[in-house]
Coordinates of C-alpha atoms (C1' of nucleotides) in Angstrom, one line a residue:
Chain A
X1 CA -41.5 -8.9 -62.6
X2 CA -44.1 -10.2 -60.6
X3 CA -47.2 -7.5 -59.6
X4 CA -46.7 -7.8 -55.9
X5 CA -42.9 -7.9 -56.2
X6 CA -43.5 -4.2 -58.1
X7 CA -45.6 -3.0 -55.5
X8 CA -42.5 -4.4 -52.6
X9 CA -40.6 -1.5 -54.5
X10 CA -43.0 1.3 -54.8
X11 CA -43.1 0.7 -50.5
X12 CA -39.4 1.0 -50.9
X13 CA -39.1 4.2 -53.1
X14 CA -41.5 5.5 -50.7
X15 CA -39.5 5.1 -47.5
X16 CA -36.5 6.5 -49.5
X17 CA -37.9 9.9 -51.1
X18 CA -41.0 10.3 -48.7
X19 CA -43.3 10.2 -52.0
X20 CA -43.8 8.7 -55.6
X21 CA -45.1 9.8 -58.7
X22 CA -47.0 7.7 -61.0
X23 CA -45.6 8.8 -64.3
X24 CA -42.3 7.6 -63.2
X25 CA -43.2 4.6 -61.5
X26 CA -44.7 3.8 -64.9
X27 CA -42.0 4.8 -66.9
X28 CA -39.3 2.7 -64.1
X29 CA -41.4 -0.7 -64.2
X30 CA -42.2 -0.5 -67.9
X31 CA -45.6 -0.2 -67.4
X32 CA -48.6 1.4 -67.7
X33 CA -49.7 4.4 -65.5
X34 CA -53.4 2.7 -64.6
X35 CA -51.4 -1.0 -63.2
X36 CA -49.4 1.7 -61.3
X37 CA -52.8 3.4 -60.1
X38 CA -54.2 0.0 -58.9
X39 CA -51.1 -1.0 -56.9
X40 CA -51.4 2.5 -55.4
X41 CA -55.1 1.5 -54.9
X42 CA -54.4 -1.9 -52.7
X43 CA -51.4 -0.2 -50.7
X44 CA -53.5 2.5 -49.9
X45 CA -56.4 0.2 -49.0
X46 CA -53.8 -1.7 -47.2
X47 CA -53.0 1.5 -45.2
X48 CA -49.2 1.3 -46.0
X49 CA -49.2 4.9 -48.1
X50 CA -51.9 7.5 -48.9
X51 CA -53.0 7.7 -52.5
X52 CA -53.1 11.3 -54.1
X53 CA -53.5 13.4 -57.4
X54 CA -50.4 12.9 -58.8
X55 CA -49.7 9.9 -57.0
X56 CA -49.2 9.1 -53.4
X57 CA -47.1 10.1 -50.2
X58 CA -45.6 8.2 -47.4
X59 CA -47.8 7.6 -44.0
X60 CA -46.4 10.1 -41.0
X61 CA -43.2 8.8 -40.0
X62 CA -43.4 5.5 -37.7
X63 CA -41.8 6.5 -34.2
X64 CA -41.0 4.1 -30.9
X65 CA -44.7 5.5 -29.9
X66 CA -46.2 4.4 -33.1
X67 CA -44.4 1.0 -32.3
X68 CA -46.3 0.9 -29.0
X69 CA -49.6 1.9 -31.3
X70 CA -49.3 -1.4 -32.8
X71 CA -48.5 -3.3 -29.9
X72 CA -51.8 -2.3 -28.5
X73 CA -53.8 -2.8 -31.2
X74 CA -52.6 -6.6 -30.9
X75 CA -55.4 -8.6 -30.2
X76 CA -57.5 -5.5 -29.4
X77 CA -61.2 -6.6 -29.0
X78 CA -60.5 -8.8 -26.4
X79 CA -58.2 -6.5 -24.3
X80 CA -60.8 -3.9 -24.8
X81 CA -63.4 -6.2 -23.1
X82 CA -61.1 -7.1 -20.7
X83 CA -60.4 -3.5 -19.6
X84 CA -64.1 -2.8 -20.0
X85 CA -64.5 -5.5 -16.8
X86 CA -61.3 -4.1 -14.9
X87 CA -62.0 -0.7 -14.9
X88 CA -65.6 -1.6 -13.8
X89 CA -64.0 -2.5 -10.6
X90 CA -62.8 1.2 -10.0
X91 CA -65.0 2.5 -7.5
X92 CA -65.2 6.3 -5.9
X93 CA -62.7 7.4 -2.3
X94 CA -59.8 4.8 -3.2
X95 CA -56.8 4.8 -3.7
X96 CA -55.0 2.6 -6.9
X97 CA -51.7 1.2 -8.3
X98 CA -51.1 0.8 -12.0
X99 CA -48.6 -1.0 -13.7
X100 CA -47.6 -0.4 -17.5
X101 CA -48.8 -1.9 -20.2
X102 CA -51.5 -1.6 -23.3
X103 CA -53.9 -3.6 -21.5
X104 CA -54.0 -1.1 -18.6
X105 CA -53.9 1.8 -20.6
X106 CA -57.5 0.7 -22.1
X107 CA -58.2 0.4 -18.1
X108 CA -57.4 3.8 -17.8
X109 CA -58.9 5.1 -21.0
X110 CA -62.1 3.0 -19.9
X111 CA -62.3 4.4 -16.5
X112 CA -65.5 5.3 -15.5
X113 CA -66.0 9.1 -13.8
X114 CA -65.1 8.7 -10.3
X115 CA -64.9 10.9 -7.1
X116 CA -61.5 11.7 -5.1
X117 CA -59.8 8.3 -6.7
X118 CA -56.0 8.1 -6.0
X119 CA -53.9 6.7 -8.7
X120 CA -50.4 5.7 -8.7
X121 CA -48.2 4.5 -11.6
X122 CA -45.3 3.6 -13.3
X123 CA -46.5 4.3 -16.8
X124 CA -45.9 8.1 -18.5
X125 CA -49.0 7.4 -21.0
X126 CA -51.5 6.5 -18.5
X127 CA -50.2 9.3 -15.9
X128 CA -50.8 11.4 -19.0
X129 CA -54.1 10.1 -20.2
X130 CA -55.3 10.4 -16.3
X131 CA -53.8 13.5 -15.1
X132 CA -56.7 15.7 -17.1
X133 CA -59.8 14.2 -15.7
X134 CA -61.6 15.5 -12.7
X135 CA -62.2 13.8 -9.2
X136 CA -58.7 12.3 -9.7
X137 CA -55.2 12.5 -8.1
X138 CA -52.3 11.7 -10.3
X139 CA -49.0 10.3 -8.9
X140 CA -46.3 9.5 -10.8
X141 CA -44.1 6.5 -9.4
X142 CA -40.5 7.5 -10.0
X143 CA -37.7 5.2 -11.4
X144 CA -35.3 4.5 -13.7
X145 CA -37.7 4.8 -17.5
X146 CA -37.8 2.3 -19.4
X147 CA -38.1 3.0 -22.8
X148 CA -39.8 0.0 -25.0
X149 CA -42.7 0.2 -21.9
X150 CA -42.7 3.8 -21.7
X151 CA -43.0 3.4 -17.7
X152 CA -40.2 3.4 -14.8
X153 CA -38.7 0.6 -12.9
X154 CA -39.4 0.4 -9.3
X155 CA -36.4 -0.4 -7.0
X156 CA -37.9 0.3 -3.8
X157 CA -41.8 -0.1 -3.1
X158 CA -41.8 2.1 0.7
X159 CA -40.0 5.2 -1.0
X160 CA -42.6 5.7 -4.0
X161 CA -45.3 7.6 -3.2
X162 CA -44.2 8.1 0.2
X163 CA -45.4 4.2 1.3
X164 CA -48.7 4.5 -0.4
X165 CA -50.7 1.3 0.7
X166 CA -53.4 1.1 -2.2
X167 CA -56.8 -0.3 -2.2
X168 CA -56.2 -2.2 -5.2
X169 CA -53.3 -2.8 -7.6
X170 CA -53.7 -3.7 -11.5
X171 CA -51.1 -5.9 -12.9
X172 CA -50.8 -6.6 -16.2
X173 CA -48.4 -9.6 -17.3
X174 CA -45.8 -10.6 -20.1
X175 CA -46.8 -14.2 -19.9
X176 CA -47.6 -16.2 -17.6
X177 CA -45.5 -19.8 -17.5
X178 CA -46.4 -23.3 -17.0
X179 CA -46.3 -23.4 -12.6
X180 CA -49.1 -20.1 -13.1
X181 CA -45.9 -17.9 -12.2
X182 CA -45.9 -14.4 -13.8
X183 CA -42.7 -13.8 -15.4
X184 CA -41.4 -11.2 -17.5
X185 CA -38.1 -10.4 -19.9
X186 CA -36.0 -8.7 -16.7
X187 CA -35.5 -8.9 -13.5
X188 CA -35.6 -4.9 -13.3
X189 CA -39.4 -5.1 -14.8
X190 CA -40.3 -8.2 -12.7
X191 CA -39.1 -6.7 -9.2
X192 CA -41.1 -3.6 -10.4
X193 CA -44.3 -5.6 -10.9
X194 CA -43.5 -7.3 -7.2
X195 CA -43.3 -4.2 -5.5
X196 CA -46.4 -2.8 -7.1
X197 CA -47.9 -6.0 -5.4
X198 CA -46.7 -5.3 -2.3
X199 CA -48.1 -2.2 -2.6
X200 CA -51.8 -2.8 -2.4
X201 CA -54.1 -5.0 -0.4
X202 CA -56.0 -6.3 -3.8
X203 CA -54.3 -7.7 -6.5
X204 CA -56.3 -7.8 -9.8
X205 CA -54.3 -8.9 -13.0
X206 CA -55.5 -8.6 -16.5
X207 CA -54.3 -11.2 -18.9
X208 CA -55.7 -11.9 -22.8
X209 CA -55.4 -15.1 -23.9
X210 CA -52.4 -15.2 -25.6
X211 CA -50.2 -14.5 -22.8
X212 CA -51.0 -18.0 -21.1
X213 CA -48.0 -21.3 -21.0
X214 CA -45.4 -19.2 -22.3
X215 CA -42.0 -18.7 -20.1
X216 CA -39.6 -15.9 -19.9
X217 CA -36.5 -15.5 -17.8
X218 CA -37.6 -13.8 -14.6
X219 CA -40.5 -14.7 -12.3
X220 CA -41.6 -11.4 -10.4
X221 CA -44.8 -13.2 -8.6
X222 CA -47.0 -15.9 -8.0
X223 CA -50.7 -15.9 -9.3
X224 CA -51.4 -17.4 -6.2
X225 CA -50.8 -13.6 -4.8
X226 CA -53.3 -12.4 -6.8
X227 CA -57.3 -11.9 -5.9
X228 CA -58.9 -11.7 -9.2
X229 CA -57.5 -12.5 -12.9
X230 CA -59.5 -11.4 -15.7
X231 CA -59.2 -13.1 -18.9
X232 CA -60.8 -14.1 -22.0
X233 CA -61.8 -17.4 -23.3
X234 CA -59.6 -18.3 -26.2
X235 CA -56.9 -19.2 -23.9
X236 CA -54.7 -22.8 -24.7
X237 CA -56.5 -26.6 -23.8
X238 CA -55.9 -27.3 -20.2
X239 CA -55.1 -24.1 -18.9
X240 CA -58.8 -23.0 -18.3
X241 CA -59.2 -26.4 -16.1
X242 CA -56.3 -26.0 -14.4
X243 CA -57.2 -22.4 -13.5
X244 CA -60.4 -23.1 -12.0
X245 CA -59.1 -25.4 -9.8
X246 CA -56.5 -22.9 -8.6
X247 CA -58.9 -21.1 -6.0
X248 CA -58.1 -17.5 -7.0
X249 CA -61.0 -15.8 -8.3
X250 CA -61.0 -15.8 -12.4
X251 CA -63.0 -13.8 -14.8
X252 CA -63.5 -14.5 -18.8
X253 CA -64.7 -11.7 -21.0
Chain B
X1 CA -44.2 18.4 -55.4
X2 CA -47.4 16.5 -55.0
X3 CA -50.1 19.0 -54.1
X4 CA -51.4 17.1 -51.2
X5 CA -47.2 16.9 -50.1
X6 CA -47.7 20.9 -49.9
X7 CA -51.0 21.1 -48.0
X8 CA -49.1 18.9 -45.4
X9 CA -46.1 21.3 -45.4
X10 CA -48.1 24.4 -44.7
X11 CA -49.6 22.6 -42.2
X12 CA -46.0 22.1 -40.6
X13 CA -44.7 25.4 -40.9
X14 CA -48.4 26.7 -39.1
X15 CA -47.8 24.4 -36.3
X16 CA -44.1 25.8 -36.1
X17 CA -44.9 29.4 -36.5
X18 CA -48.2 29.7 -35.9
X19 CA -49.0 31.5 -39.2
X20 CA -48.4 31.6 -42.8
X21 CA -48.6 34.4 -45.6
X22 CA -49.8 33.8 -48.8
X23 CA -47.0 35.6 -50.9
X24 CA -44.2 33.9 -48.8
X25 CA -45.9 30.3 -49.3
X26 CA -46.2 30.9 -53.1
X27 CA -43.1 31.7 -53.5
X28 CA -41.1 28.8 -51.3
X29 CA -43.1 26.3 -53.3
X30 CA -42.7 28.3 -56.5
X31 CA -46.5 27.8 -57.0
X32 CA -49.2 31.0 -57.6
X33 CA -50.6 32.7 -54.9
X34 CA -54.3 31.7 -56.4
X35 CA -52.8 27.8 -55.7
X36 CA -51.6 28.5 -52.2
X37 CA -54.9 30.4 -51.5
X38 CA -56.6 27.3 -53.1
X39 CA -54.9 25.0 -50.6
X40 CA -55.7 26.9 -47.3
X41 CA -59.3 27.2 -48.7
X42 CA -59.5 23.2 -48.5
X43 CA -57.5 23.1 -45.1
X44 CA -59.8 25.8 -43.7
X45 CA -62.5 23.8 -44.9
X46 CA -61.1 20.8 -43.1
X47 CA -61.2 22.9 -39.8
X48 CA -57.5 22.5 -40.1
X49 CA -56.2 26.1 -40.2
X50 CA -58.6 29.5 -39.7
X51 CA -57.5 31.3 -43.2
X52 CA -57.2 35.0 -43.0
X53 CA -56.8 38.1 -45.1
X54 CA -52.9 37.7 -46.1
X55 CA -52.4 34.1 -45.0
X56 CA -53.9 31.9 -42.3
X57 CA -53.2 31.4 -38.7
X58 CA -53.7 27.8 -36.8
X59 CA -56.5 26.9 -34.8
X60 CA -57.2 28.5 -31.7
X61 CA -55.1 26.1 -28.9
X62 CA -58.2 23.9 -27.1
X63 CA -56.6 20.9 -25.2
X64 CA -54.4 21.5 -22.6
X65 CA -51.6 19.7 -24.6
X66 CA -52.4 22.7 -27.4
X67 CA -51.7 25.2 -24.5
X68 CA -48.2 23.6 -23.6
X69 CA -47.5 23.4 -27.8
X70 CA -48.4 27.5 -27.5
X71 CA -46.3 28.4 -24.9
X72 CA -43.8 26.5 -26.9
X73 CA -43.7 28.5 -29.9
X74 CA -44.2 31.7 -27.9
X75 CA -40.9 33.9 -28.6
X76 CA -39.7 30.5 -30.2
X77 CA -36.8 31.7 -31.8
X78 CA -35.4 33.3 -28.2
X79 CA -36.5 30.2 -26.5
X80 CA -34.1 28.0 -29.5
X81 CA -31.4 30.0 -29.2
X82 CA -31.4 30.7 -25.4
X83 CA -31.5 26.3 -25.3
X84 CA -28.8 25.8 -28.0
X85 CA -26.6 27.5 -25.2
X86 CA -27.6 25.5 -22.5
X87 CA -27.5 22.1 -24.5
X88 CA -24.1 23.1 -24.6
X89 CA -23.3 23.2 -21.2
X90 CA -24.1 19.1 -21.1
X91 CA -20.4 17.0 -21.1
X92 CA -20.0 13.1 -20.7
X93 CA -19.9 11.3 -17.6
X94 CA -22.4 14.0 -15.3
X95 CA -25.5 13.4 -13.8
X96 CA -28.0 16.3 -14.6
X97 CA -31.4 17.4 -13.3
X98 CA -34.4 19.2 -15.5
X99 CA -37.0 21.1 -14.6
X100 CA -40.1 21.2 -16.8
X101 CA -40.8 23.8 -19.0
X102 CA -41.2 24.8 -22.5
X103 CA -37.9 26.4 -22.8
X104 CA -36.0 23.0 -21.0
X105 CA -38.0 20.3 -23.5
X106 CA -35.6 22.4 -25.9
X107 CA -32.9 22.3 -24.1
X108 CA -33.5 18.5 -24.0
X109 CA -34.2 18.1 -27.8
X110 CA -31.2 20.3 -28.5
X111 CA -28.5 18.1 -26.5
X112 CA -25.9 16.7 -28.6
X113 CA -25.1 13.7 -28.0
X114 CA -23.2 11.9 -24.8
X115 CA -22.0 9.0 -23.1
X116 CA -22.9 7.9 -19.8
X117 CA -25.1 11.0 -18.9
X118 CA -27.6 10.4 -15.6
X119 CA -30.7 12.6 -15.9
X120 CA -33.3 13.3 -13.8
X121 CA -36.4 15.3 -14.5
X122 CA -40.0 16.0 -13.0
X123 CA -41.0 16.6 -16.8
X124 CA -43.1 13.6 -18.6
X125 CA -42.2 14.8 -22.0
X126 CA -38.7 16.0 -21.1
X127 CA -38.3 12.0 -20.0
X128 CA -39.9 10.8 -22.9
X129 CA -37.5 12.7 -25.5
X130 CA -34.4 11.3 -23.7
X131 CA -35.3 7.8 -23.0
X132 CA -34.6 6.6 -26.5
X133 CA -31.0 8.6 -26.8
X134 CA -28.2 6.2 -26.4
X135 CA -25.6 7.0 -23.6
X136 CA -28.4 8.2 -21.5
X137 CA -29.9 7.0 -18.3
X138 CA -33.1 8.5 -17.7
X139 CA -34.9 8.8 -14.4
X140 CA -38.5 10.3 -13.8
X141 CA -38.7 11.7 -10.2
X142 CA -42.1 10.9 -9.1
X143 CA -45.0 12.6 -7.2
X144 CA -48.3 14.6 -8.0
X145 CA -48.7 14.9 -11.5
X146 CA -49.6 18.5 -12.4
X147 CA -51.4 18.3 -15.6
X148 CA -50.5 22.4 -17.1
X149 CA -46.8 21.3 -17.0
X150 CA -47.2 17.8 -17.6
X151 CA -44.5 17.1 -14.5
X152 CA -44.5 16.6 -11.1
X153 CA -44.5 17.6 -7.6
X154 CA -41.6 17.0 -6.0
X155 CA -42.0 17.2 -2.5
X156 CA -39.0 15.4 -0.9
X157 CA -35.7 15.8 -2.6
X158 CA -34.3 13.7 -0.5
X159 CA -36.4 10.3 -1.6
X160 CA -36.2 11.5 -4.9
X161 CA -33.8 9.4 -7.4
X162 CA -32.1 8.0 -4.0
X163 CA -30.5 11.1 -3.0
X164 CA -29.3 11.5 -6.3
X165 CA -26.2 14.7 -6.3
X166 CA -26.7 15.9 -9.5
X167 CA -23.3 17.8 -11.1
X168 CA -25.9 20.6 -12.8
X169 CA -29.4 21.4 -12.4
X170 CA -31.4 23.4 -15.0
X171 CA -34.2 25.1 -14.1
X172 CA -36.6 27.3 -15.7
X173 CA -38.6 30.0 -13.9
X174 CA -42.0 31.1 -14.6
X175 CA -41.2 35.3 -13.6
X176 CA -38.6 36.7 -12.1
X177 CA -39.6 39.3 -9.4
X178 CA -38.4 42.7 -9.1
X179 CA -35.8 42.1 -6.0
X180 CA -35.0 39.1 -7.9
X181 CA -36.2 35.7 -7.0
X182 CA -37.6 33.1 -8.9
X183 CA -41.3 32.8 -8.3
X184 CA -44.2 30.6 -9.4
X185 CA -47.7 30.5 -9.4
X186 CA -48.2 27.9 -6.6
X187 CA -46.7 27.0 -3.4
X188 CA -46.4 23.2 -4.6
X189 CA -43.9 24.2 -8.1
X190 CA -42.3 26.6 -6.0
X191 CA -41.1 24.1 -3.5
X192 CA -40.4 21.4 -6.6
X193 CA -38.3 24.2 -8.0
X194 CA -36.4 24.3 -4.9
X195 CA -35.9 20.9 -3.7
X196 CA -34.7 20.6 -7.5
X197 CA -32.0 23.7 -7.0
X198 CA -30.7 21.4 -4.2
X199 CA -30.2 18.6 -5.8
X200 CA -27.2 20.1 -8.0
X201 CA -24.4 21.5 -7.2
X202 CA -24.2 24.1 -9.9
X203 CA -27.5 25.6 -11.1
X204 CA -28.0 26.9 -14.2
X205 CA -31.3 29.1 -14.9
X206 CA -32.8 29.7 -18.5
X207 CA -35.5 32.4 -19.1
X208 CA -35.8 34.5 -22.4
X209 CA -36.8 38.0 -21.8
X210 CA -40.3 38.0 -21.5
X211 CA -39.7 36.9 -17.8
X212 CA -38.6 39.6 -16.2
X213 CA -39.7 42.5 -13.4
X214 CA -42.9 39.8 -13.3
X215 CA -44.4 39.2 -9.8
X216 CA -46.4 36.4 -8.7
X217 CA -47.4 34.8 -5.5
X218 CA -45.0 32.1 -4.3
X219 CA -40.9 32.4 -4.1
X220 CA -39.3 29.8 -4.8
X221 CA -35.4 30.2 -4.7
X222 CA -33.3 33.6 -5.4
X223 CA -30.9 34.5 -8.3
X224 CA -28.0 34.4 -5.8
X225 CA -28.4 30.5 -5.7
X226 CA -28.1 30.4 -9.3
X227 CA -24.5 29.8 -10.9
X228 CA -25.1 30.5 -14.5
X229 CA -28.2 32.7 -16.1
X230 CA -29.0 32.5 -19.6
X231 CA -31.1 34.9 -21.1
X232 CA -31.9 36.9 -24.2
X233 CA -31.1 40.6 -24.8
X234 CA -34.8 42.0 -25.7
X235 CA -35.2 42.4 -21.6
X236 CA -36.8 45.7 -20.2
X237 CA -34.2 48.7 -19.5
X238 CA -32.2 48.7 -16.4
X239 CA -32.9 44.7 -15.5
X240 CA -29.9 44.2 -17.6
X241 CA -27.5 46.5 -15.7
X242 CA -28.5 45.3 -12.1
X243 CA -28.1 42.1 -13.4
X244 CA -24.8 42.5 -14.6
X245 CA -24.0 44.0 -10.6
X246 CA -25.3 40.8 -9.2
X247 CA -22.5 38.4 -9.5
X248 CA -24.1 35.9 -11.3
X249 CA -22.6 34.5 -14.4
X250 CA -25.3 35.8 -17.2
X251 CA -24.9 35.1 -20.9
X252 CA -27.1 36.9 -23.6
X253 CA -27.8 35.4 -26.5
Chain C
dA1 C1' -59.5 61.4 -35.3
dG2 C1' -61.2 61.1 -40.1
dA3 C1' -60.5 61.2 -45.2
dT4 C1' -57.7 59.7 -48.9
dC5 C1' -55.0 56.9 -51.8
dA6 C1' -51.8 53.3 -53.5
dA7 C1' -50.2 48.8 -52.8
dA8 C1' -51.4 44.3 -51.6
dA9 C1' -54.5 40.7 -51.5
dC10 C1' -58.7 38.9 -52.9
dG11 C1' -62.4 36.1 -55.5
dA12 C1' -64.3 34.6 -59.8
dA13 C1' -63.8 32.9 -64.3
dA14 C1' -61.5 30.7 -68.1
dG15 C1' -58.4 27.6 -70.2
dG16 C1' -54.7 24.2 -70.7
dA17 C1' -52.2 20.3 -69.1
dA18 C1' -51.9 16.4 -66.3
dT19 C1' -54.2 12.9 -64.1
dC20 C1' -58.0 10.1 -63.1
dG21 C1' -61.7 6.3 -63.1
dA22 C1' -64.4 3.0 -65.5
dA23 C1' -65.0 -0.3 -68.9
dA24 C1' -63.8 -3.0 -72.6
dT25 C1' -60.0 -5.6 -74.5
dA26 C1' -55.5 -8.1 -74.6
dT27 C1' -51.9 -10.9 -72.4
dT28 C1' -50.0 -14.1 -69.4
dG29 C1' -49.4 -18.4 -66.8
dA30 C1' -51.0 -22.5 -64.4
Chain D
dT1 C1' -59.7 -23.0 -70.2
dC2 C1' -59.8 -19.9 -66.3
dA3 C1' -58.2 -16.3 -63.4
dA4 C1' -55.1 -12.9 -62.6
dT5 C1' -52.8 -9.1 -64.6
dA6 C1' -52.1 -5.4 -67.8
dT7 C1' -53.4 -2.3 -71.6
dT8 C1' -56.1 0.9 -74.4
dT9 C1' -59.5 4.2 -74.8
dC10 C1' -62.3 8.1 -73.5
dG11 C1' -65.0 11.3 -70.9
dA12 C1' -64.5 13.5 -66.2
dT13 C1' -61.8 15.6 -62.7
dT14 C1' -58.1 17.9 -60.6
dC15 C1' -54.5 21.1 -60.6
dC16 C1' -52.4 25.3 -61.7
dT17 C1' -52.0 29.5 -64.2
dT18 C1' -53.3 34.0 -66.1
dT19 C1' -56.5 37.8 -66.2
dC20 C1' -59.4 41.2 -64.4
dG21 C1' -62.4 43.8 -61.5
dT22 C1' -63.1 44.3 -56.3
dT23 C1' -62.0 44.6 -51.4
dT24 C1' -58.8 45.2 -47.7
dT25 C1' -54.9 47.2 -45.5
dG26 C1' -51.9 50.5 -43.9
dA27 C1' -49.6 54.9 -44.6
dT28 C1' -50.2 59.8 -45.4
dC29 C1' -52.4 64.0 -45.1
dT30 C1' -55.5 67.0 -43.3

DNA sequence: AGATCAAAACGAAAGGAATCGAAATATTGA
DNA sequence: TCAATATTTCGATTCCTTTCGTTTTGATCT
């Protein structure tokens, strides 16, 4: 049996039993207890278990919200410096719209201390990482939740917040396709992201690199709506060019 | 049993309880009181625990989210029980509406499970439970964010879910006043509480015992309204008998 | 209330078994 | 032959228990 083939099973015992001792993983694979040690050693380095006396235990159970952990750690640095730049355009006595989205939680997380700030959104994380800090008002859009986003779809933009016209709105987006149309998997999340839009009289979008010339099935607006993009650089040939040329005010972090 | 496995366990039962005694540890993990009293040495040392003379207690609650975990396991057991009921109250094919609340984020954990269930709720974490239960369709009703309960405002029933006509509504109540109202601590839950109680057309209110003959400033609907109490039997004397005179439907458990 | 006393809980120390890490050595496979 | 992999060896560390003298606790008695 091949050494990384043996440590494929230890991962396996460990999801079964929760943890695994090295005396009988060296007694099941026929080997000896210090191989068993160093594949303990490079899983735990690995961050896939956590190593102890004895031998090692299974990392705290993986749930939906670790799920959206990872998604947010995707491609982190630049979305951090992207959010850096966004929430930099968060200024005291207005009033905001956020969308959902692990870009625009590092917005939110990023935001600098402001004075009497309204903020509006669809997403339950960043209500919840915002509703704690001072000099700001917290509204919760209401909807239908939507679980993979952990944020609610908008059916009607005049209800929520009782027709809220916000200073400025930040959009994040799926992908954005080939005609520089922001589309997304449904048409429940992309009429969502459309009346966000509607809701505010500046449109900012935030948008790493690897969300650029890809399609998806429903467009919910053009970019053509929107007053500034920020971006980083590592985006696809031709795009950039093509960007620039588009008139809309564009960013790269 | 690894030893680190039954550091982490201790840890679990102190989040769950609150507190742990040395003899009782020792002798669920079949292990020497001198081990146990080892292993909340080094989680004491880890400011992970506060050990004490006869056990150890958790840390003192600091975030606001610790507060909301307290009040949770405050008269836990009543708080389970009291839920288990209500869960049971919950058939297919209803639409239902949660308040927020220690007690009703059991209720919600506690539900068996459904088909084609509708539920509403001004609670974040109550909506963040359900959303990933099949045979659910979960809606959070939006407004002012209030960060102690982690729910919100509601200040238009009306706008709220599209006029939704919910079959029950559970509510929770913060005291219970002598001439027997439910009343809250600010004129803004109060009014949530009731716009809530209107949306349903059977109301069913949960509050263990340590809720009663409590006065505070702002009514927000009265017992009379309520279709079904459900309660605990450690209440002060003579509550119970006026109680049973009222008319109301009230089940101890 | 304050004194008294027994049970419970404690810390420190000692010792044995299991486990560990490091380094040198052996085996395997391209 | 080289590099990866596995093993053996051995002194160090960790874990857990038992023992014993001390402190804390809570109930009882003035």
């Amino acid at each position: 049996m091949l050494a990384e083939q043996r440590r494929h099973q230890i991962m396996l015992e460990l999801q079964r039993t929760g943890q695994a001792r090295t005396t009988q993983l060296a007694e099941n694979f026929g080997v000896s207890e210090v191989t068993i040690r160093s594949d303990l050693e490079i899983l735990d380095a690995k961050k896939l278990l956590i190593k102890t006396h004895g031998g090692a235990i299974a990392l705290p159970a993986s749930s939906p919200a670790a799920a959206f952990e990872e998604r947010m750690n995707r491609n982190f640095d630049a979305k951090r410096r992207i959010a850096q730049m966004a929430a930099r355009q968060i200024i005291d006595n207005q009033s905001i719209v956020f969308d959902s989205g692990s870009t625009l939680l590092q917005v939110a997380m990023q935001m600098p201390p402001v004075n009497n700030v309204v903020v509006a959104t669809t997403a339950m994380n960043i209500a919840q990482h915002l509703m704690y800090r001072p000099g700001l008002d917290v509204h919760m859009i209401g909807g239908r939740v939507f679980p993979s986003t952990v944020s609610t779809i908008v059916s009607d933009s005049d209800k929520a917040v009782g027709g809220l016209v916000a200073h400025q709105a930040f959009l994040s987006a799926h992908a954005i396709d080939h005609a520089f149309d922001v589309v997304d998997v449904s048409e429940d999340i992309a009429r969502t992201k459309r009346n966000l839009v509607r809701m505010a009289r500046r449109v900012i979008l935030v948008a790493d690199s690897s969300k650029w010339d890809i399609g998806a099935s429903s467009k919910a607006f053009s970019l053509s709506r929107v007053d500034l993009i920020i971006t980083d650089t590592a985006m696809p040939h031709g795009i950039r060019s093509r960007l620039d040329k588009l008139g809309v005010e564009v960013r790269y972090v």
